[in-house]
Short mmCIF file of N, CA and C in Angstrom, two decimals:
data_model
loop_
_atom_site.label_atom_id
_atom_site.label_comp_id
_atom_site.label_asym_id
_atom_site.label_seq_id
_atom_site.Cartn_x
_atom_site.Cartn_y
_atom_site.Cartn_z
N MET A 50 9.13 0.94 17.45
CA MET A 50 8.98 1.82 18.57
C MET A 50 7.90 2.72 17.88
N ALA A 51 7.97 3.61 16.54
CA ALA A 51 7.12 4.41 16.32
C ALA A 51 6.87 4.25 15.06
N CYS A 52 7.03 3.40 14.54
CA CYS A 52 7.24 2.80 13.02
C CYS A 52 5.80 3.16 12.26
N PHE A 53 4.76 2.81 13.30
CA PHE A 53 3.68 3.31 12.39
C PHE A 53 2.86 4.64 12.36
N VAL A 54 3.83 5.58 12.93
CA VAL A 54 3.38 6.85 12.45
C VAL A 54 3.75 7.26 10.98
N VAL A 55 4.58 6.65 10.28
CA VAL A 55 4.72 7.47 9.09
C VAL A 55 3.52 6.64 8.52
N PRO A 56 3.33 5.57 8.11
CA PRO A 56 1.90 5.06 7.56
C PRO A 56 0.93 5.83 8.31
N ALA A 57 0.72 6.35 9.33
CA ALA A 57 -0.43 7.19 10.00
C ALA A 57 -0.43 8.34 9.36
N ALA A 58 0.72 9.21 8.91
CA ALA A 58 0.83 10.34 8.45
C ALA A 58 0.50 10.52 7.13
N GLU A 59 0.82 9.28 6.39
CA GLU A 59 0.19 8.92 4.88
C GLU A 59 -1.01 8.52 4.88
N ALA A 60 -1.91 7.95 5.93
CA ALA A 60 -2.85 7.49 6.08
C ALA A 60 -3.84 9.17 5.97
N ILE A 61 -3.60 9.97 6.96
CA ILE A 61 -4.18 10.75 7.08
C ILE A 61 -4.14 12.07 5.93
N ILE A 62 -3.29 11.82 5.22
CA ILE A 62 -3.02 12.71 3.88
C ILE A 62 -4.13 12.12 2.80
N VAL A 63 -4.03 10.43 2.91
CA VAL A 63 -4.52 10.01 1.54
C VAL A 63 -5.95 10.15 2.46
N THR A 64 -6.73 10.10 3.06
CA THR A 64 -8.13 10.33 3.75
C THR A 64 -8.41 11.54 3.07
N ALA A 65 -7.87 12.33 3.68
CA ALA A 65 -8.39 13.77 3.37
C ALA A 65 -8.28 13.89 1.62
N ALA A 66 -7.34 13.38 0.80
CA ALA A 66 -7.22 13.38 -0.55
C ALA A 66 -8.68 12.67 -1.03
N ALA A 67 -8.79 11.46 -0.38
CA ALA A 67 -10.28 10.82 -0.82
C ALA A 67 -11.22 11.56 -0.95
N ILE A 68 -11.75 12.05 0.33
CA ILE A 68 -13.04 12.99 0.62
C ILE A 68 -12.79 14.24 -0.37
N ALA A 69 -11.84 14.68 -0.72
CA ALA A 69 -11.77 15.85 -1.53
C ALA A 69 -12.04 15.28 -3.18
N MET A 70 -11.57 14.23 -3.42
CA MET A 70 -11.73 13.48 -4.74
C MET A 70 -13.13 13.19 -4.64
N LYS A 71 -13.73 12.87 -3.69
CA LYS A 71 -15.33 12.33 -4.03
C LYS A 71 -16.01 13.66 -3.78
N LYS A 72 -15.77 14.86 -3.26
CA LYS A 72 -16.81 15.74 -3.59
C LYS A 72 -16.73 16.50 -4.78
N GLN A 73 -15.34 16.17 -5.39
CA GLN A 73 -15.11 16.79 -7.12
C GLN A 73 -15.84 15.98 -7.74
N GLU A 74 -15.91 14.47 -7.33
CA GLU A 74 -16.40 13.87 -8.66
C GLU A 74 -17.76 14.12 -8.30
N ILE A 75 -18.34 14.20 -7.23
CA ILE A 75 -19.92 14.00 -7.04
C ILE A 75 -20.48 15.26 -7.74
N LYS A 76 -19.39 16.86 -8.04
CA LYS A 76 -19.93 18.19 -8.48
C LYS A 76 -20.03 17.84 -10.16
N LEU A 77 -18.81 16.95 -10.34
CA LEU A 77 -18.71 16.75 -11.83
C LEU A 77 -20.11 15.94 -12.04
N GLN A 78 -20.21 15.17 -11.31
CA GLN A 78 -21.57 13.82 -11.78
C GLN A 78 -23.12 14.58 -11.48
N ALA A 79 -23.17 15.84 -11.02
CA ALA A 79 -24.31 16.33 -10.79
C ALA A 79 -25.14 16.77 -11.81
N PRO A 80 -24.43 17.32 -13.11
CA PRO A 80 -25.07 17.94 -14.01
C PRO A 80 -25.50 16.53 -14.97
N LYS A 81 -24.68 15.56 -15.00
CA LYS A 81 -25.15 14.26 -15.78
C LYS A 81 -26.25 13.47 -15.08
N LEU A 82 -26.33 13.66 -13.62
CA LEU A 82 -27.60 13.09 -13.19
C LEU A 82 -29.08 13.64 -13.21
N GLU A 83 -29.26 14.94 -13.59
CA GLU A 83 -29.94 15.65 -13.79
C GLU A 83 -30.77 15.06 -15.37
N GLY A 84 -30.02 15.17 -15.99
CA GLY A 84 -30.62 14.39 -17.39
C GLY A 84 -31.33 12.84 -17.32
N GLU A 85 -30.90 12.44 -18.56
CA GLU A 85 -31.36 11.44 -18.79
C GLU A 85 -30.69 9.98 -18.17
N ALA A 86 -31.38 9.11 -17.80
CA ALA A 86 -30.46 7.90 -16.64
C ALA A 86 -29.90 7.08 -17.60
N SER A 87 -28.82 6.59 -17.53
CA SER A 87 -27.87 5.78 -18.28
C SER A 87 -27.73 4.40 -17.61
N ASN A 88 -27.79 3.77 -18.34
CA ASN A 88 -27.68 2.18 -18.15
C ASN A 88 -25.97 1.77 -18.50
N ASP A 89 -25.59 2.71 -18.53
CA ASP A 89 -24.25 2.25 -19.43
C ASP A 89 -22.86 1.57 -18.10
N PHE A 90 -22.31 0.84 -18.66
CA PHE A 90 -21.29 -0.03 -17.39
C PHE A 90 -20.27 0.99 -16.65
N SER A 91 -19.69 1.44 -17.98
CA SER A 91 -18.51 2.55 -17.31
C SER A 91 -18.70 3.45 -16.67
N ASN A 92 -20.01 4.01 -16.55
CA ASN A 92 -20.27 4.65 -15.55
C ASN A 92 -20.63 4.36 -14.13
N GLU A 93 -21.43 3.41 -14.28
CA GLU A 93 -21.56 2.73 -13.30
C GLU A 93 -20.43 2.03 -12.32
N ASN A 94 -19.71 1.66 -12.70
CA ASN A 94 -18.79 0.58 -11.97
C ASN A 94 -17.56 1.06 -12.28
N LYS A 95 -17.22 1.74 -12.67
CA LYS A 95 -15.46 2.57 -13.25
C LYS A 95 -14.99 2.78 -11.85
N PRO A 96 -13.77 2.32 -11.96
CA PRO A 96 -13.37 2.63 -10.64
C PRO A 96 -12.67 3.93 -10.32
N THR A 97 -13.24 4.95 -9.86
CA THR A 97 -12.76 6.31 -9.65
C THR A 97 -11.52 6.35 -8.64
N TRP A 98 -11.13 7.77 -9.02
CA TRP A 98 -10.24 8.15 -8.13
C TRP A 98 -10.33 7.77 -6.55
N SER A 99 -11.60 8.20 -6.14
CA SER A 99 -12.14 8.59 -4.77
C SER A 99 -12.25 6.80 -4.35
N LYS A 100 -12.67 6.08 -4.99
CA LYS A 100 -12.45 4.49 -4.28
C LYS A 100 -11.46 3.95 -4.12
N LYS A 101 -10.39 4.42 -5.40
CA LYS A 101 -9.06 3.83 -5.26
C LYS A 101 -7.90 4.72 -3.94
N LEU A 102 -8.39 5.86 -3.72
CA LEU A 102 -7.77 6.67 -2.58
C LEU A 102 -8.43 5.97 -1.07
N SER A 103 -9.65 5.80 -1.49
CA SER A 103 -10.57 5.00 0.05
C SER A 103 -9.95 3.80 0.29
N LEU A 104 -9.38 3.08 -0.71
CA LEU A 104 -8.95 1.45 -0.85
C LEU A 104 -7.17 1.61 0.08
N LEU A 105 -6.86 2.72 -0.61
CA LEU A 105 -5.28 2.91 0.39
C LEU A 105 -5.76 3.42 1.80
N ALA A 106 -6.47 4.24 2.15
CA ALA A 106 -6.55 5.32 3.04
C ALA A 106 -6.91 3.73 3.93
N LYS A 107 -7.92 2.95 3.65
CA LYS A 107 -8.34 1.41 4.52
C LYS A 107 -7.06 0.64 4.83
N LEU A 108 -6.30 0.68 3.88
CA LEU A 108 -5.07 -0.26 3.90
C LEU A 108 -4.14 0.19 4.92
N LEU A 109 -3.70 1.28 4.83
CA LEU A 109 -2.94 2.07 5.80
C LEU A 109 -3.39 2.55 7.23
N TRP A 110 -4.71 2.63 7.35
CA TRP A 110 -5.45 2.89 8.53
C TRP A 110 -5.39 1.42 9.47
N GLY A 111 -6.13 0.34 8.65
CA GLY A 111 -5.93 -1.00 8.98
C GLY A 111 -4.53 -1.40 9.82
N GLY A 112 -3.23 -1.14 8.90
CA GLY A 112 -1.90 -1.68 9.06
C GLY A 112 -1.29 -0.68 10.58
N VAL A 113 -2.01 0.70 10.73
CA VAL A 113 -1.72 1.76 11.80
C VAL A 113 -2.39 0.94 13.25
N ILE A 114 -3.31 0.65 12.61
CA ILE A 114 -4.37 0.70 14.17
C ILE A 114 -3.51 -1.01 14.73
N LEU A 115 -3.38 -1.69 13.68
CA LEU A 115 -2.44 -2.93 14.09
C LEU A 115 -1.48 -3.19 14.78
N LEU A 116 -0.67 -2.02 14.13
CA LEU A 116 0.71 -1.69 14.46
C LEU A 116 0.65 -1.03 15.91
N ALA A 117 -0.15 -0.04 15.98
CA ALA A 117 -0.43 0.84 17.37
C ALA A 117 -0.57 -0.01 18.42
N PHE A 118 -1.78 -1.00 18.07
CA PHE A 118 -2.02 -2.28 19.32
C PHE A 118 -0.77 -2.91 19.79
N GLU A 119 -0.18 -3.36 18.50
CA GLU A 119 1.09 -4.37 19.17
C GLU A 119 2.27 -3.40 19.80
N HIS A 120 2.41 -2.33 19.69
CA HIS A 120 3.14 -1.66 20.16
C HIS A 120 2.77 -1.28 21.64
N LEU A 121 1.42 -0.59 21.73
CA LEU A 121 0.81 -0.77 23.18
C LEU A 121 0.95 -1.66 24.22
N TRP A 122 0.68 -2.99 23.56
CA TRP A 122 0.71 -4.25 24.03
C TRP A 122 2.12 -4.77 24.90
N HIS A 123 3.16 -3.94 23.66
CA HIS A 123 4.64 -4.46 24.53
C HIS A 123 4.81 -3.43 25.32
N GLY A 124 4.38 -2.32 25.36
CA GLY A 124 4.64 -1.01 26.75
C GLY A 124 5.43 -0.03 25.62
N GLU A 125 5.66 -0.21 24.23
CA GLU A 125 5.79 0.91 23.50
C GLU A 125 5.48 2.33 23.40
N VAL A 126 4.11 2.35 23.38
CA VAL A 126 3.30 3.39 23.36
C VAL A 126 2.45 3.20 24.70
N VAL A 127 2.57 4.55 25.39
CA VAL A 127 1.84 4.33 26.63
C VAL A 127 0.61 5.33 26.76
N PRO A 128 -0.66 5.06 27.46
CA PRO A 128 -1.52 6.29 27.48
C PRO A 128 -1.48 7.47 28.20
N PHE A 129 -0.34 7.73 28.22
CA PHE A 129 -0.07 9.37 29.04
C PHE A 129 1.24 9.72 28.64
N PRO A 130 1.36 10.99 28.24
CA PRO A 130 2.53 11.74 27.76
C PRO A 130 3.94 11.39 28.28
N PRO A 131 4.86 11.30 27.27
CA PRO A 131 4.90 11.68 25.90
C PRO A 131 4.36 10.48 24.87
N PHE A 132 3.92 9.49 25.31
CA PHE A 132 2.72 8.36 24.78
C PHE A 132 3.61 7.51 24.26
N LEU A 133 5.02 7.68 23.56
CA LEU A 133 6.11 7.25 23.18
C LEU A 133 6.99 6.94 24.18
N SER A 134 7.33 5.72 24.40
CA SER A 134 8.45 5.42 25.36
C SER A 134 9.90 5.46 25.37
N ALA A 135 10.09 5.66 23.88
CA ALA A 135 11.26 6.29 23.53
C ALA A 135 11.38 7.95 24.04
N MET A 136 10.55 8.28 23.72
CA MET A 136 10.69 9.87 23.93
C MET A 136 11.23 10.27 25.57
N SER A 137 10.91 9.21 26.51
CA SER A 137 11.26 9.56 27.78
C SER A 137 12.51 9.39 28.00
N ASN A 138 13.68 8.73 27.58
CA ASN A 138 14.79 8.67 27.03
C ASN A 138 15.41 9.59 26.07
N PRO A 139 16.43 10.00 26.38
CA PRO A 139 17.21 11.02 24.75
C PRO A 139 17.89 10.13 24.25
N GLU A 140 18.59 9.10 24.61
CA GLU A 140 19.42 8.11 23.80
C GLU A 140 18.52 7.46 23.02
N ASP A 141 17.16 7.10 23.21
CA ASP A 141 16.39 6.09 22.53
C ASP A 141 15.78 7.10 21.27
N LYS A 142 15.64 8.72 21.45
CA LYS A 142 15.24 9.06 20.61
C LYS A 142 15.68 9.20 18.88
N GLN A 143 17.19 8.95 19.13
CA GLN A 143 17.98 8.73 18.21
C GLN A 143 17.45 7.39 16.97
N VAL A 144 17.38 6.32 18.00
CA VAL A 144 17.20 5.07 17.48
C VAL A 144 15.65 4.97 17.18
N MET A 145 14.57 5.38 17.59
CA MET A 145 13.38 5.88 17.39
C MET A 145 13.00 6.28 15.84
N LEU A 146 13.66 7.45 15.91
CA LEU A 146 13.84 8.52 14.45
C LEU A 146 14.61 7.34 13.25
N SER A 147 15.33 6.91 13.65
CA SER A 147 15.78 5.58 12.63
C SER A 147 15.23 4.75 12.45
N GLU A 148 14.20 4.14 13.25
CA GLU A 148 13.24 3.15 13.19
C GLU A 148 12.12 3.56 11.95
N MET A 149 11.56 5.17 12.31
CA MET A 149 10.46 5.73 11.85
C MET A 149 10.86 6.15 10.10
N ALA A 150 12.36 6.25 10.15
CA ALA A 150 12.90 6.57 8.89
C ALA A 150 13.28 5.36 7.75
N THR A 151 13.38 4.31 8.49
CA THR A 151 13.59 3.02 7.89
C THR A 151 12.27 2.26 7.71
N VAL A 152 11.81 1.52 9.00
CA VAL A 152 10.94 0.73 8.63
C VAL A 152 9.37 1.57 8.30
N GLY A 153 9.42 2.46 9.27
CA GLY A 153 8.03 3.23 9.27
C GLY A 153 7.76 3.38 7.54
N THR A 154 8.94 3.92 6.71
CA THR A 154 8.91 4.61 5.27
C THR A 154 8.73 3.35 4.56
N THR A 155 9.44 1.97 4.80
CA THR A 155 9.47 1.13 3.98
C THR A 155 7.87 0.47 4.15
N MET A 156 7.12 0.16 5.51
CA MET A 156 5.94 -0.08 5.07
C MET A 156 5.01 0.69 4.58
N ALA A 157 4.92 1.99 4.52
CA ALA A 157 4.14 3.07 3.63
C ALA A 157 4.24 2.93 2.47
N VAL A 158 5.65 2.30 1.51
CA VAL A 158 6.10 2.52 0.32
C VAL A 158 5.71 1.26 0.10
N SER A 159 5.37 -0.07 0.77
CA SER A 159 5.05 -1.49 0.51
C SER A 159 3.79 -1.05 0.10
N VAL A 160 2.86 -0.96 1.25
CA VAL A 160 1.24 -0.62 1.07
C VAL A 160 0.94 0.50 -0.04
N THR A 161 1.96 1.19 -0.27
CA THR A 161 1.42 2.01 -1.49
C THR A 161 1.82 1.27 -2.82
N ALA A 162 2.58 0.57 -2.74
CA ALA A 162 2.82 -0.15 -4.41
C ALA A 162 2.09 -1.59 -4.38
N ILE A 163 1.80 -1.99 -3.41
CA ILE A 163 0.71 -2.95 -3.31
C ILE A 163 -0.42 -2.61 -3.92
N TRP A 164 -1.02 -1.58 -3.33
CA TRP A 164 -2.34 -0.79 -3.78
C TRP A 164 -2.00 -0.38 -5.29
N GLY A 165 -0.51 0.05 -5.50
CA GLY A 165 -0.76 0.48 -7.03
C GLY A 165 -1.09 -0.62 -7.86
N VAL A 166 -0.33 -1.72 -7.21
CA VAL A 166 -0.91 -3.20 -8.27
C VAL A 166 -2.15 -3.68 -8.40
N ILE A 167 -2.84 -3.23 -7.06
CA ILE A 167 -4.35 -3.49 -7.03
C ILE A 167 -5.08 -2.83 -8.07
N CYS A 168 -4.53 -1.54 -8.13
CA CYS A 168 -5.46 -0.56 -8.86
C CYS A 168 -5.43 -0.86 -10.45
N ALA A 169 -3.85 -1.36 -10.52
CA ALA A 169 -3.75 -1.61 -11.93
C ALA A 169 -4.66 -2.54 -12.74
N VAL A 170 -4.30 -3.93 -11.57
CA VAL A 170 -5.24 -5.13 -12.38
C VAL A 170 -6.72 -4.67 -11.93
N ALA A 171 -7.14 -4.11 -11.01
CA ALA A 171 -8.90 -3.51 -11.30
C ALA A 171 -9.19 -3.02 -12.85
N ASP A 172 -8.10 -1.78 -13.19
CA ASP A 172 -8.52 -1.37 -14.13
C ASP A 172 -8.43 -2.31 -15.47
N VAL A 173 -7.13 -2.93 -15.40
CA VAL A 173 -7.43 -4.23 -16.68
C VAL A 173 -8.41 -4.89 -16.69
N LYS A 174 -9.22 -5.13 -15.47
CA LYS A 174 -10.21 -6.40 -15.50
C LYS A 174 -11.55 -5.67 -16.02
N PHE A 175 -11.52 -4.42 -15.84
CA PHE A 175 -12.37 -3.49 -16.13
C PHE A 175 -12.21 -2.93 -17.37
N LYS A 176 -11.44 -2.92 -18.17
CA LYS A 176 -11.67 -2.77 -19.69
C LYS A 176 -11.63 -3.89 -20.33
N LYS A 177 -11.20 -4.96 -19.73
CA LYS A 177 -11.84 -6.29 -20.19
C LYS A 177 -13.11 -6.90 -20.13
N ILE A 178 -13.99 -6.25 -18.75
CA ILE A 178 -15.12 -6.39 -18.75
C ILE A 178 -15.91 -5.55 -19.70
N LYS A 179 -15.57 -4.57 -19.57
CA LYS A 179 -16.20 -3.16 -20.82
C LYS A 179 -15.97 -3.53 -22.39
N SER A 180 -14.89 -4.28 -22.63
CA SER A 180 -14.79 -4.73 -23.99
C SER A 180 -15.49 -5.43 -24.41
N ALA A 181 -15.53 -6.73 -23.51
CA ALA A 181 -16.68 -7.67 -23.68
C ALA A 181 -17.81 -7.38 -23.89
N LEU A 182 -18.55 -6.67 -23.15
CA LEU A 182 -20.03 -6.16 -22.99
C LEU A 182 -20.18 -5.36 -24.51
N VAL A 183 -19.11 -4.61 -25.06
CA VAL A 183 -19.35 -3.66 -25.94
C VAL A 183 -19.56 -4.62 -27.06
N LYS A 184 -18.86 -5.88 -27.40
CA LYS A 184 -18.89 -6.94 -28.30
C LYS A 184 -19.97 -7.41 -28.45
N GLU A 185 -20.67 -7.81 -27.30
CA GLU A 185 -21.83 -8.58 -27.21
C GLU A 185 -22.91 -7.92 -27.64
N LYS A 186 -22.97 -6.28 -27.84
CA LYS A 186 -23.86 -5.59 -28.30
C LYS A 186 -24.17 -5.43 -29.55
#
């Protein structure tokens, strides 16, 4: 019924964090950009936290949009208030909250865990490529 609400809340928070991290990284890189240009592989392609959080936000938003459309298709989400069909019936509210707590939380945690694995693999591959380039020099 409303399982997509929990990942949507996480997606909003992660999107805000990614934007804040991007601004902070730009501030930190501004003095470096004024100096001489560097052809160092580590500075150019390093997976920064803003890139990682942006990936998580995209994964979450994709799932939220897909689930919201699916719930809209089945009539569980309606285009008029209260928007969730379960909110119109007091007996269905408990079922909806239970679904949000179990299914929604599980989906959000699963996507975040998979994102963590993706980031770990990317970091390991980056370190291998960087060490191979250092050995060549």
